[in-house]
Structure formats: C-alpha cells, structure tokens
Coordinates of C-alpha atoms and ligand atoms in Angstrom, one line a residue:
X27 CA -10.3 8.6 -18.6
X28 CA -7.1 6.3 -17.9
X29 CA -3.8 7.9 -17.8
X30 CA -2.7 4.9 -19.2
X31 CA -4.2 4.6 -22.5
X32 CA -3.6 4.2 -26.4
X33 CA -2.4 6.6 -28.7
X34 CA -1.7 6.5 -32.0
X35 CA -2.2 2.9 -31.6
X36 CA 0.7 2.4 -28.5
X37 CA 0.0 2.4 -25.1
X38 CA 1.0 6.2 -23.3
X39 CA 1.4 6.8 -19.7
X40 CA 0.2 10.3 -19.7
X41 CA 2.1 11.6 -23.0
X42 CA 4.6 9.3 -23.0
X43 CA 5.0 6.5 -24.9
X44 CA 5.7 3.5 -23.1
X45 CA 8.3 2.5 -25.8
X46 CA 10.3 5.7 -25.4
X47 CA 10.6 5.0 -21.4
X48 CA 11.7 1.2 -22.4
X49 CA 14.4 2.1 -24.6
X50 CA 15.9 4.6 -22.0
X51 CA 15.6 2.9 -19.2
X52 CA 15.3 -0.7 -19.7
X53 CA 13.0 -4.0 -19.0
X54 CA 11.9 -4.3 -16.3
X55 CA 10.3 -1.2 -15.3
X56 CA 7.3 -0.1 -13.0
X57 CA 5.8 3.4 -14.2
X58 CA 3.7 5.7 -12.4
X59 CA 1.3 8.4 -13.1
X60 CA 2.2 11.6 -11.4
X61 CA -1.7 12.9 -12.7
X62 CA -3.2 9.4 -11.7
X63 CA -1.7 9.9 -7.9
X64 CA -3.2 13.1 -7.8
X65 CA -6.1 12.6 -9.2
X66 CA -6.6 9.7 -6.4
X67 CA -5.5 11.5 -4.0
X68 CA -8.2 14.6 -4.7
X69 CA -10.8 12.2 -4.5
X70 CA -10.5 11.5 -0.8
X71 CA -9.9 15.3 -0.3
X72 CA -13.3 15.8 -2.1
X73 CA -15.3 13.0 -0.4
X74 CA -13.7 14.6 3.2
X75 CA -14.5 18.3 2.1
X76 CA -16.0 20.1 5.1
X77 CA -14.9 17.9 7.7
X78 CA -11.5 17.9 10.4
X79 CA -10.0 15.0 8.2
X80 CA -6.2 13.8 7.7
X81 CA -5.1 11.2 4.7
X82 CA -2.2 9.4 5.9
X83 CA -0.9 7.6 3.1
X84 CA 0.1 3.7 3.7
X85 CA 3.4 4.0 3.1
X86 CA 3.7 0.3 3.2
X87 CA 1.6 0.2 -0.4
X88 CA 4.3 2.0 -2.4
X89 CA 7.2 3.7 -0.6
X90 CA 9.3 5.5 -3.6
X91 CA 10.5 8.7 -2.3
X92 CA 9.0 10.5 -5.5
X93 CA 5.5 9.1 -4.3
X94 CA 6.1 9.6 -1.0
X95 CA 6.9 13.6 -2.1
X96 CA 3.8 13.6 -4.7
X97 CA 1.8 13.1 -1.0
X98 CA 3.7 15.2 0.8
X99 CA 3.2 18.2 -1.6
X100 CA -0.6 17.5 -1.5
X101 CA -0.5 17.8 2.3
X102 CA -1.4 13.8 3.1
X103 CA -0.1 13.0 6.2
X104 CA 1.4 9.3 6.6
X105 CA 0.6 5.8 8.0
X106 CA 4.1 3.9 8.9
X107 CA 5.1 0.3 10.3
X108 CA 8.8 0.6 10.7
X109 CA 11.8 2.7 11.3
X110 CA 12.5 2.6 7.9
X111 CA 9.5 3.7 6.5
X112 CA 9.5 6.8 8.6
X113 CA 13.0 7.6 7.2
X114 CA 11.7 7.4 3.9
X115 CA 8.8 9.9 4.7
X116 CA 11.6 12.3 6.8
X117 CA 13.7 12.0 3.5
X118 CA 10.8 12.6 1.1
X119 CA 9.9 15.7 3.0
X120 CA 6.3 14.3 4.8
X121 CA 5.4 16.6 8.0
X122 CA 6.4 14.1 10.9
X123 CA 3.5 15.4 13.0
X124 CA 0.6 14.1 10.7
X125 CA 2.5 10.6 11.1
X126 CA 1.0 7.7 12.7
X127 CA 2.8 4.7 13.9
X128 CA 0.9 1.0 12.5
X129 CA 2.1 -2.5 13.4
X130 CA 2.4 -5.5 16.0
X131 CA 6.3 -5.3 16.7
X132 CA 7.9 -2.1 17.3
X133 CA 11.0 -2.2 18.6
X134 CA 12.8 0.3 21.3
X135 CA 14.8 1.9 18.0
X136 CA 11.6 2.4 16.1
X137 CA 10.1 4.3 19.3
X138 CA 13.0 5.9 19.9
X139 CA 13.3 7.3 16.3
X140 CA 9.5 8.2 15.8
X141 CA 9.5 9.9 19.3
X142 CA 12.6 12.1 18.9
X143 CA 10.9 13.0 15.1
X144 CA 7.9 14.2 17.0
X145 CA 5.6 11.9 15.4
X146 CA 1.6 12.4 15.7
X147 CA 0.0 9.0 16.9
X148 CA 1.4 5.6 17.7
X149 CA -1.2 3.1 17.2
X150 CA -0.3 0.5 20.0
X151 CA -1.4 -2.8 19.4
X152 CA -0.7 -4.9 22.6
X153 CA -0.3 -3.9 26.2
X154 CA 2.9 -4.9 26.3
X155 CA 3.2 -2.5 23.6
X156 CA 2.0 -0.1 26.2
X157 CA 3.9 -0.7 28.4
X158 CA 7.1 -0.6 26.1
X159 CA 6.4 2.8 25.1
X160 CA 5.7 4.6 28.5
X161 CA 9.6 3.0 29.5
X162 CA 10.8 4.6 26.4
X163 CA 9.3 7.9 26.4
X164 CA 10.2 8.3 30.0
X165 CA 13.7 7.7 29.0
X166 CA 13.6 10.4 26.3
X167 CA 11.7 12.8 28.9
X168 CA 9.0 12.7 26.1
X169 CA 5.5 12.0 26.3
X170 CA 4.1 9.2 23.6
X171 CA 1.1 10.2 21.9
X172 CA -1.1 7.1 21.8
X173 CA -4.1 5.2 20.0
X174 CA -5.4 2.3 20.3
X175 CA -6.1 0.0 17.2
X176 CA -9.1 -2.2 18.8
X177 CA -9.9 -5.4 16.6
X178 CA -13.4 -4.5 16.0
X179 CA -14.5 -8.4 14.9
X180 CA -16.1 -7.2 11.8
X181 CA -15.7 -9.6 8.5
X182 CA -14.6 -7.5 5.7
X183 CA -15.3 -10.0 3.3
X184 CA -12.0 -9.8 1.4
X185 CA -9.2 -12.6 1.1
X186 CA -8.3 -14.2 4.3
X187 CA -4.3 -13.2 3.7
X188 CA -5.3 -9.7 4.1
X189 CA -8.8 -9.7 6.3
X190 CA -6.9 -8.1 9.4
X191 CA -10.3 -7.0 11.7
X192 CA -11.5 -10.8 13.4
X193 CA -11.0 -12.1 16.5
X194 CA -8.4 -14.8 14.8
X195 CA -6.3 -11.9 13.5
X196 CA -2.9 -11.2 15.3
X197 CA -3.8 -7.2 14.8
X198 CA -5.0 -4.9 16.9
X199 CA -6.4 -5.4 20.8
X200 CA -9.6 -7.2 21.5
X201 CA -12.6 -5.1 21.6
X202 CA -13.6 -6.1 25.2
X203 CA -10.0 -5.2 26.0
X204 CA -10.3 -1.9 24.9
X205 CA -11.7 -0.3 27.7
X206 CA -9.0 -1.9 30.6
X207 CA -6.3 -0.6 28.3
X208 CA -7.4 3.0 27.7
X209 CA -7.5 3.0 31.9
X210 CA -4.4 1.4 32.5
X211 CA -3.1 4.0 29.4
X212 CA -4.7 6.7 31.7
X213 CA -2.1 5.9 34.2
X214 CA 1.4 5.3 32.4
X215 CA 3.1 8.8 33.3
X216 CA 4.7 9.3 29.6
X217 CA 1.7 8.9 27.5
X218 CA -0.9 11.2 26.0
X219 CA -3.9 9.6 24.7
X220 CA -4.9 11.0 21.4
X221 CA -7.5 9.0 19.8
X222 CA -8.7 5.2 18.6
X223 CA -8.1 3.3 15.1
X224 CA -8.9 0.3 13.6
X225 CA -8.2 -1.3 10.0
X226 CA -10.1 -4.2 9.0
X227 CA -8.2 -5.4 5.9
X228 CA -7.5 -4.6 2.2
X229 CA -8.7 -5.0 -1.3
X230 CA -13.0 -4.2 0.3
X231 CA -15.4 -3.8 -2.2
X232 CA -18.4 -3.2 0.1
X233 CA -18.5 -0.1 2.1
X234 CA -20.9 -1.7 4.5
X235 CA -18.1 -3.2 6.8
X236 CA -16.0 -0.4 7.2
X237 CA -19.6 1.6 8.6
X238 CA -19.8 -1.4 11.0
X239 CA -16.3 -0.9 12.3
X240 CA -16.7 2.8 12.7
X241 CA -20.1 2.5 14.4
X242 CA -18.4 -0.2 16.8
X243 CA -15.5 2.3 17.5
X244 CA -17.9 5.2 18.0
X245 CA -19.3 3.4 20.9
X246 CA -15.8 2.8 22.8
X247 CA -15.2 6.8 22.2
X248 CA -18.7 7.8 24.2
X249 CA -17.8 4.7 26.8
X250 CA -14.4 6.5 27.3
X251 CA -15.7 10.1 26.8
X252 CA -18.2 8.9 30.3
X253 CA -14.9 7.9 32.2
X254 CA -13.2 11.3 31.4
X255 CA -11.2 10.0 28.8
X256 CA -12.3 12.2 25.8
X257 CA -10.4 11.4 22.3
X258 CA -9.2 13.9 19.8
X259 CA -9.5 11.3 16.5
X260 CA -10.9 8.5 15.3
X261 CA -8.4 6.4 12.8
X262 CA -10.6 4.3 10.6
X263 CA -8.1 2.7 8.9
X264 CA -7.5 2.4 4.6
X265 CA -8.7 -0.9 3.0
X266 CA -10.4 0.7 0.4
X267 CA -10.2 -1.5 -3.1
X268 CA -9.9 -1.0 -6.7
X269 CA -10.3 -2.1 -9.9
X270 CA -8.0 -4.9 -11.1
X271 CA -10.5 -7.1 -13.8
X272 CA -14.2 -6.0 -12.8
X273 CA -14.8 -5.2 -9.6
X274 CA -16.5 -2.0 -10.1
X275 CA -15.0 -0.4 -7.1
X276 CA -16.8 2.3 -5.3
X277 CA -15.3 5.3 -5.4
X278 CA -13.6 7.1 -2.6
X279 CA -17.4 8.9 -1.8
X280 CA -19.2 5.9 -2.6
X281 CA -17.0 4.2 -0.1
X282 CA -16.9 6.4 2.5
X283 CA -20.7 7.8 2.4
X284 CA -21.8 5.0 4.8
X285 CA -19.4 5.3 7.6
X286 CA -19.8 9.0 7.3
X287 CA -23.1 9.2 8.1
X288 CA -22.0 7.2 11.3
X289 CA -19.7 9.7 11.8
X290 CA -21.9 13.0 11.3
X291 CA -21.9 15.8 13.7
X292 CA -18.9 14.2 15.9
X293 CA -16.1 16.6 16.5
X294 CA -13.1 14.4 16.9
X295 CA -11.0 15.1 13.9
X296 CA -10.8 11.9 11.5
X297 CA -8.1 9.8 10.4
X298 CA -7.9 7.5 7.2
X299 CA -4.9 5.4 6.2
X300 CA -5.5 4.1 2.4
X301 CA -2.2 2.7 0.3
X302 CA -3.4 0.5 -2.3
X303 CA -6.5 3.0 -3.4
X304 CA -4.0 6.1 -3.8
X305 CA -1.6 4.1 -5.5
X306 CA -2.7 1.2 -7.0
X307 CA -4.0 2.3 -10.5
X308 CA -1.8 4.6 -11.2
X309 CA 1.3 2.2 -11.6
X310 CA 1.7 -0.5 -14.3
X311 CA 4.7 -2.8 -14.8
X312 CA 6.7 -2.6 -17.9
X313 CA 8.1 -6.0 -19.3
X314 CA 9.3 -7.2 -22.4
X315 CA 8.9 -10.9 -23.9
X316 CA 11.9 -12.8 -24.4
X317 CA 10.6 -15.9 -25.6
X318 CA 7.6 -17.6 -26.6
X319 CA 7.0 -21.1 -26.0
X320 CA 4.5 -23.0 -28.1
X321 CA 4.0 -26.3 -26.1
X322 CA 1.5 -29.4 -26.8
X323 CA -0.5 -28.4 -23.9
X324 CA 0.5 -24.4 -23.3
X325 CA 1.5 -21.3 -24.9
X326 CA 3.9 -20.0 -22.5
X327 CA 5.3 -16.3 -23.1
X328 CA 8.2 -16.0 -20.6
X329 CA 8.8 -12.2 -20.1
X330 CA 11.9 -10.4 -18.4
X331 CA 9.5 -9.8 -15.1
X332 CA 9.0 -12.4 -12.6
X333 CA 7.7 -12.7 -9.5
X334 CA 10.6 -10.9 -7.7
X335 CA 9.5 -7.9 -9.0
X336 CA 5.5 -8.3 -8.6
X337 CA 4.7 -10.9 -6.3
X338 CA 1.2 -10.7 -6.1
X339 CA 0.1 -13.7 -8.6
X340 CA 2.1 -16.0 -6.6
X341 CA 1.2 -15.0 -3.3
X342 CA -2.6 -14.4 -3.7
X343 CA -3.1 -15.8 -6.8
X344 CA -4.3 -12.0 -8.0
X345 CA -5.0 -11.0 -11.2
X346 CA -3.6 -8.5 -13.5
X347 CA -4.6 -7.0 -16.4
X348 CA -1.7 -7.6 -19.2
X349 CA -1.9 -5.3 -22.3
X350 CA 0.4 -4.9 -25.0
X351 CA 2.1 -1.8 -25.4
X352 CA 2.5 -2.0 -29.6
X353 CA -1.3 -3.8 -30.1
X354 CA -0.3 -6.0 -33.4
X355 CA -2.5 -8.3 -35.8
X356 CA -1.6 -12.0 -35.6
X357 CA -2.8 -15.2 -34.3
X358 CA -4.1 -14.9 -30.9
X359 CA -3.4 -17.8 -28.4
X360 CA -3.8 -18.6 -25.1
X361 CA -0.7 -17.5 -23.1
X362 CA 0.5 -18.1 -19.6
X363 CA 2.8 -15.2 -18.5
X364 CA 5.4 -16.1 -17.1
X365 CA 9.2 -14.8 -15.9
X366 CA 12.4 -16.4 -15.3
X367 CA 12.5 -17.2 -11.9
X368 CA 12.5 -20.9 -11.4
X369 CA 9.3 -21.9 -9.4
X370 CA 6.4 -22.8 -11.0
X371 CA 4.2 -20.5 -9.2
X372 CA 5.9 -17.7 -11.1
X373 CA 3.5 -16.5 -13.4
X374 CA 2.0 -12.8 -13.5
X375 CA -0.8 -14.2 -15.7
X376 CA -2.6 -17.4 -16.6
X377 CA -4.1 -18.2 -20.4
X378 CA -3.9 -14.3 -21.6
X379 CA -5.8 -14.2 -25.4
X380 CA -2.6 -12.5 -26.9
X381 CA -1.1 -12.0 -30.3
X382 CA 2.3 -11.8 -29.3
X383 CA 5.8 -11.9 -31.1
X384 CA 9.4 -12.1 -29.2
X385 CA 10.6 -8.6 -28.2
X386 CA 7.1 -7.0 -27.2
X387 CA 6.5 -5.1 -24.9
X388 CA 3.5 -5.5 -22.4
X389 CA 2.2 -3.7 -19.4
X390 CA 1.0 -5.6 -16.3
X391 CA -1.6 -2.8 -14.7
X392 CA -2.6 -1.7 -11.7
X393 CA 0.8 -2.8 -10.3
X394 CA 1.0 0.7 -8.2
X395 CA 0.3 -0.8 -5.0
X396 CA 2.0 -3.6 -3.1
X397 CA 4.5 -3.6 -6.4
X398 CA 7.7 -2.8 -6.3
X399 CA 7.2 -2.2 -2.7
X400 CA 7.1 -6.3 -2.1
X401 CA 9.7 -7.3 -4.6
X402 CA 13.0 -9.2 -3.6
X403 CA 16.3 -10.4 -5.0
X404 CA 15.1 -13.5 -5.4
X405 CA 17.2 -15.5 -7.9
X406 CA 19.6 -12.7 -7.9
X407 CA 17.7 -10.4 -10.1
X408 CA 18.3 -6.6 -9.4
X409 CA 15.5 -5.1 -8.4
X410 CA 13.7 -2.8 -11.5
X411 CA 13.6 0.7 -12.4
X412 CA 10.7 3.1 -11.8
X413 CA 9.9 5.6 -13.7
X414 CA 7.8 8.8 -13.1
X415 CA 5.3 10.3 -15.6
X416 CA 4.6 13.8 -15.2
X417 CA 2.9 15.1 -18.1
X418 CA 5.3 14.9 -21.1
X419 CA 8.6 14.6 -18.8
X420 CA 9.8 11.2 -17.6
X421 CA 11.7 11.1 -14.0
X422 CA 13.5 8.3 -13.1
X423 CA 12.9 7.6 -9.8
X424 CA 14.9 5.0 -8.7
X425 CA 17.7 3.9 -11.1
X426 CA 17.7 -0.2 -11.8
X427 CA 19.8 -2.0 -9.4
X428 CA 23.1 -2.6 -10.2
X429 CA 24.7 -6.7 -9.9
X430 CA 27.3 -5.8 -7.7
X431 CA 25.4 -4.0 -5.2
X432 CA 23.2 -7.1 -4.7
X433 CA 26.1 -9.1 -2.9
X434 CA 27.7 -6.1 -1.4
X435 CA 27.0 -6.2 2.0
X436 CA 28.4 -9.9 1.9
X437 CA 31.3 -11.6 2.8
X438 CA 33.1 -14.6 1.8
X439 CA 34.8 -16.9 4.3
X440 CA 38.3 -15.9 4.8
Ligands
LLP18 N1 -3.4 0.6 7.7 C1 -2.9 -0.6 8.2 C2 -2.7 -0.7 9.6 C3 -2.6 -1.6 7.3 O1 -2.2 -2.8 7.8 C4 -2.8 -1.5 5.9 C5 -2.5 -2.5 5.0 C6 -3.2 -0.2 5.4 C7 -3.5 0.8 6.4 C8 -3.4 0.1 4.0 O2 -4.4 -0.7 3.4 P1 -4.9 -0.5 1.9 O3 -5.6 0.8 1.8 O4 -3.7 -0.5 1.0 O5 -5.8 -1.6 1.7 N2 0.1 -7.0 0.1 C9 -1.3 -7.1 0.1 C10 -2.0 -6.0 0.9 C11 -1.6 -6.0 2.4 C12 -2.2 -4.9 3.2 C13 -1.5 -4.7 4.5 N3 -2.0 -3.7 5.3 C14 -1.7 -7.0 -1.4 O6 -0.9 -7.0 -2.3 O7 -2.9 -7.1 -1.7

C-alpha cells in the first residue's frame, strides 16, 4: 500500500495529514516518505541478497541532506557528479569509500576534493579525463582509483533527453575504445584500476536492455582479465523506472533478474547507481490553488507551484499524477494546471477532471526524484520547503527560502 493515501477522506503522508504540514509550513512544499525511501531502498537489498553488491544512491535524483542520511543509515553507498554533491554526502554522514565519481567534466578541484576524501571509484569518461587524474593524483602523492564507464551502444528505449548509452551520446567511452584505455590506464603511475560501469539512461521500463549492457560489459572484463588486467566490480549503472500514470514498472527483482542471471557465478563485486527508483515515489509536491480561471476554451487552475519548483512538465513534457488533498463534491471540469511563472510551457498538468474550488490544496505525485533537486529561481521565486514524514512526526528539512537570500550574493553597480 501507498504511503501516500486517504484517510478519513484527506490525503496522509504516512499519518500525517497533508493539511496539517500546509498550515505549518506553507505552499509550496515537497514532502517525503521516510517509510517509502526505506521501503525502496530494501527492495534492492532484497533482490541483491546473497551477492557482493553496493547501492550507491544517485545523488543527483534528490540531494536533501535528510535523504541523503535516510541512505546513509541503510548503508547505500553513493553515485556523485560534482564537488558539491560529495559535500552534501560528507555532510549527511555517507561513508566516502563506497562513493563513486559519475560525469563528463570534472574539474582539478573536484578531483582534488574526492581524492583527499578517499573516495571509492572515479568513473572516467574520456582519456583526457585519464590523463587529468593521473596529473592530479601524482600531485597529491595519491593513487586514483579508476573505472571506466564504456558506452555500451545499447538502445534503452526511453526518451531521447535521458537515453545516455548510444554511440550519439556525449557519455561514457566508446566500446571499441575500451580496451586501448584500460592499457594506456595500466601505465599512468597514479592510478589503480578498480572496475568498469556503464548507465544507459533513465525512466527503463524493460529490463531486457540493461541484461544487454551487462552481457556487453562482461565481455570487456574477460578480454581485460586475458591481458592481466583483472577488475574488482562491475558498475551497471541505475535507470531503473517507476510508476508515474501506468507504466506498471517492474520491480527492483523483476528488473534486475535478467542481468543477474548474466551475472551469475562471477566474483567481481557489483555496483548499481539508481536515483529516481529510490526516490521517486516516495515524494509528492504540495500546492495550493490560488485561482481558477473559467475561460471560453480552458479551465485553467493556476496554483502557487510552477515550474521552478518541478520542472519536469516543461522540460519533458512528463506527466504527473495531481490529486486533491481535501477530495470535495462539485462540478468536475477539465483543468490545465498551471503556476505563476510567466511562460506558457508552465504547466504541471494538462486537462486534469477536477472538482476544484480556490484555496485547495492538491498533491502533484511522484515528484521524489529529479524534483526539488532541478528547481531554480526562476522568476524570483524562493525555492520551496521540504518536509520529512517519519511516521506521525513531521521534520522540516530544508526551511523555505527566504527573498532576501535570493539576491544576496549580488551586487549593484556602485
Ligand atoms: N548514474 C548515472 C551516471 C546517471 O547519469 C544517472 C542519471 C543515474 C545513475 C541515475 O539514474 P536513475 O536511476 O535516476 O534513472 N532529469 C531527468 C533524469 C536524468 C537522469 C540523469 N542521469 C528526469 O527528470 O527524468
């Protein structure tokens, strides 16, 4: 069952009425399920039981520090793409050597920082990459610990902003460069080589590509095991999707049966990275209606959200489920969702059958993932609270931006 159901005829995270958290706190608000994080969280464990297996959380997908420490407690380890996100895990107590180091750009700082933290893996993307971090470790007298995220060509059959394993991608090496680099790797003084990864994209319904990828990686570990270069783990990346309208996701066994039978009986250890899985579902977005619109074409109901604070609609055209907290009788209409911010692509849904009255409340779900973590300023709008349920108790996690400390860091001329 949903943590996020009705009771009594109102919409609870856990046992709280969502009501009670928007009169202390405020409109907008994301709230999260401390339950619902575990609960997605065991299910990995469970599907992994029996095997050398690390969950390193996607840090990208939802970066609170409260999640972050929700993780940290249940022993995930962490996938990062920046400086800043490996802060945030440092501050949320995460173990820095179950961390592995994601992305196309890292700069001298970020290897700097994640080297002196003792970090577990980078994943390095480029040779110049390479290259980079042997000059940098040498510099600290460290040695890096290195994988290489091959491109493994494999369609994942998701939307093209977020397919991330084909040729045309800008991530990871090529497969047929894999090989050269692990050599070349061999011979760079300050690095260790650890293991291999790829990630294929996000949002993947069908476990079948994922299988594909990991079959195609397992052949590039037995090529390199034959030139004496045997690997210690195998990163296959998160991607794993969810359940937004009807997708009937798999769950994390479902998912993960196929490429683990690809994997059986090897002994590196295995790596996963999911965000939007562990989080997703168990975060909705609070927002109340300010207006509604009655047009000749449209029912608009503009709500206090926009697309500052969930960017998704706009940017992928994603849909949302939109419930009332308070469920009321009335006429139902057709209502596009939408929130101050002056483009017309801000919407969080289109032509919602809603009965719907100024001053509701409604809750735009499985906003856990790529939420709060993507929003912006935009139009000057502080960013909004969030909230975690745990239980009966409410903890506010981050406190709703304040004006002032949106232009703070700015100057005027003199
Ligand atoms: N590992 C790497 C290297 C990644 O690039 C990503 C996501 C993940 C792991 C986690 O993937 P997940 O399990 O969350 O699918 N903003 C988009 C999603 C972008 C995903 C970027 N990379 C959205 O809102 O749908």
């Amino acid at each position: 069952m949903s943590v996020f159901a009705l009771k009594n005829g109102v919409l609870h995270a856990e046992d709280v009425a969502l009501g009670d958290i928007a009169a202390r706190f405020g409109t907008p608000c994301y709230v999260y399920s401390r339950a619902a994080l575990s609960r997605a969280f065991a299910a990995y464990r469970d599907a992994l039981a029996g095997r050398d297996a690390t969950v390193c959380y996607a840090v990208k997908a939802n970066s609170n520090l409260a999640v972050l420490n929700v993780f940290a407690r249940l022993g995930a380890g962490f996938d990062i793409v920046s400086g800043g996100e490996l802060a945030r895990v440092l501050k949320a107590g995460g173990d820095a050597g179950k961390v592995v180091f994601s992305g196309v750009g890292k700069s001298r700082d970020e290897m700097r920082a994640a080297l002196e933290a003792g970090i577990y893996c980078f994943n390095v993307e480029s040779a110049a990459e390479l290259e980079r971090l042997d000059e940098v470790a040498g510099a600290l007298g460290k040695r890096a610990p290195i994988a290489f995220r091959v491109n493994p060509d494999v369609d994942p059959k998701t939307h093209p902003y977020i397919s991330t394993g084909l040729k045309t991608s800008k991530f990871g090496v090529p497969y047929a460069e894999a090989l050269p680099l692990y050599r070349c790797a061999r011979e760079l003084p300050h690095l260790d080589i650890r293991g291999i990864g790829c990630h294929i994209g996000s949002q993947l319904l069908d476990p079948a590509p994922a299988a594909e990828a990991a079959g195609k990686v397992l052949a590039l570990v037995d090529a390199l095991a034959a030139e004496g270069i045997p690997l210690a783990h195998i990163d296959i990346g998160g991607g794993m999707g969810i359940d937004y309208r009807d997708e009937h996701a798999p769950s994390a066994a479902e998912y993960l049966a196929p490429t683990l039978q690809v994997l059986a009986g090897r002994r590196e250890r295995l790596l996963l990275e999911p965000g939007r899985s562990l989080v997703g579902n168990a975060g909705l977005l609070l927002t109340r209606v300010e207006f509604l619109k009655h047009g000749a074409e449209k029912n608009f109901a503009v709500v206090d959200a926009a697309m500052n604070d969930l960017a998704r609609p706009a940017l992928y055209d994603a849909w949302h489920d939109i419930q009332p907290v308070a469920p009321h009788d009335g006429a139902i209409h057709a209502y596009d969702i939408v929130g101050p911010v002056c483009e017309s692509g801000d919407f969080l849904g289109h032509g919602r059958e809603l009965s719907l009255r100024a001053g509701d409340l409604l809750a735009v779900m499985s906003a856990g993932a790529y939420g709060m973590a993507m929003s912006s300023n935009y139009n000057t709008r502080p960013r909004a609270a969030e909230v975690m349920v745990d239980g009966a108790e409410i903890h506010l996690v981050r406190r709703r931006e304040a004006l002032a400390e949106l232009f703070a860091a700015e100057t005027a001329l003199p």
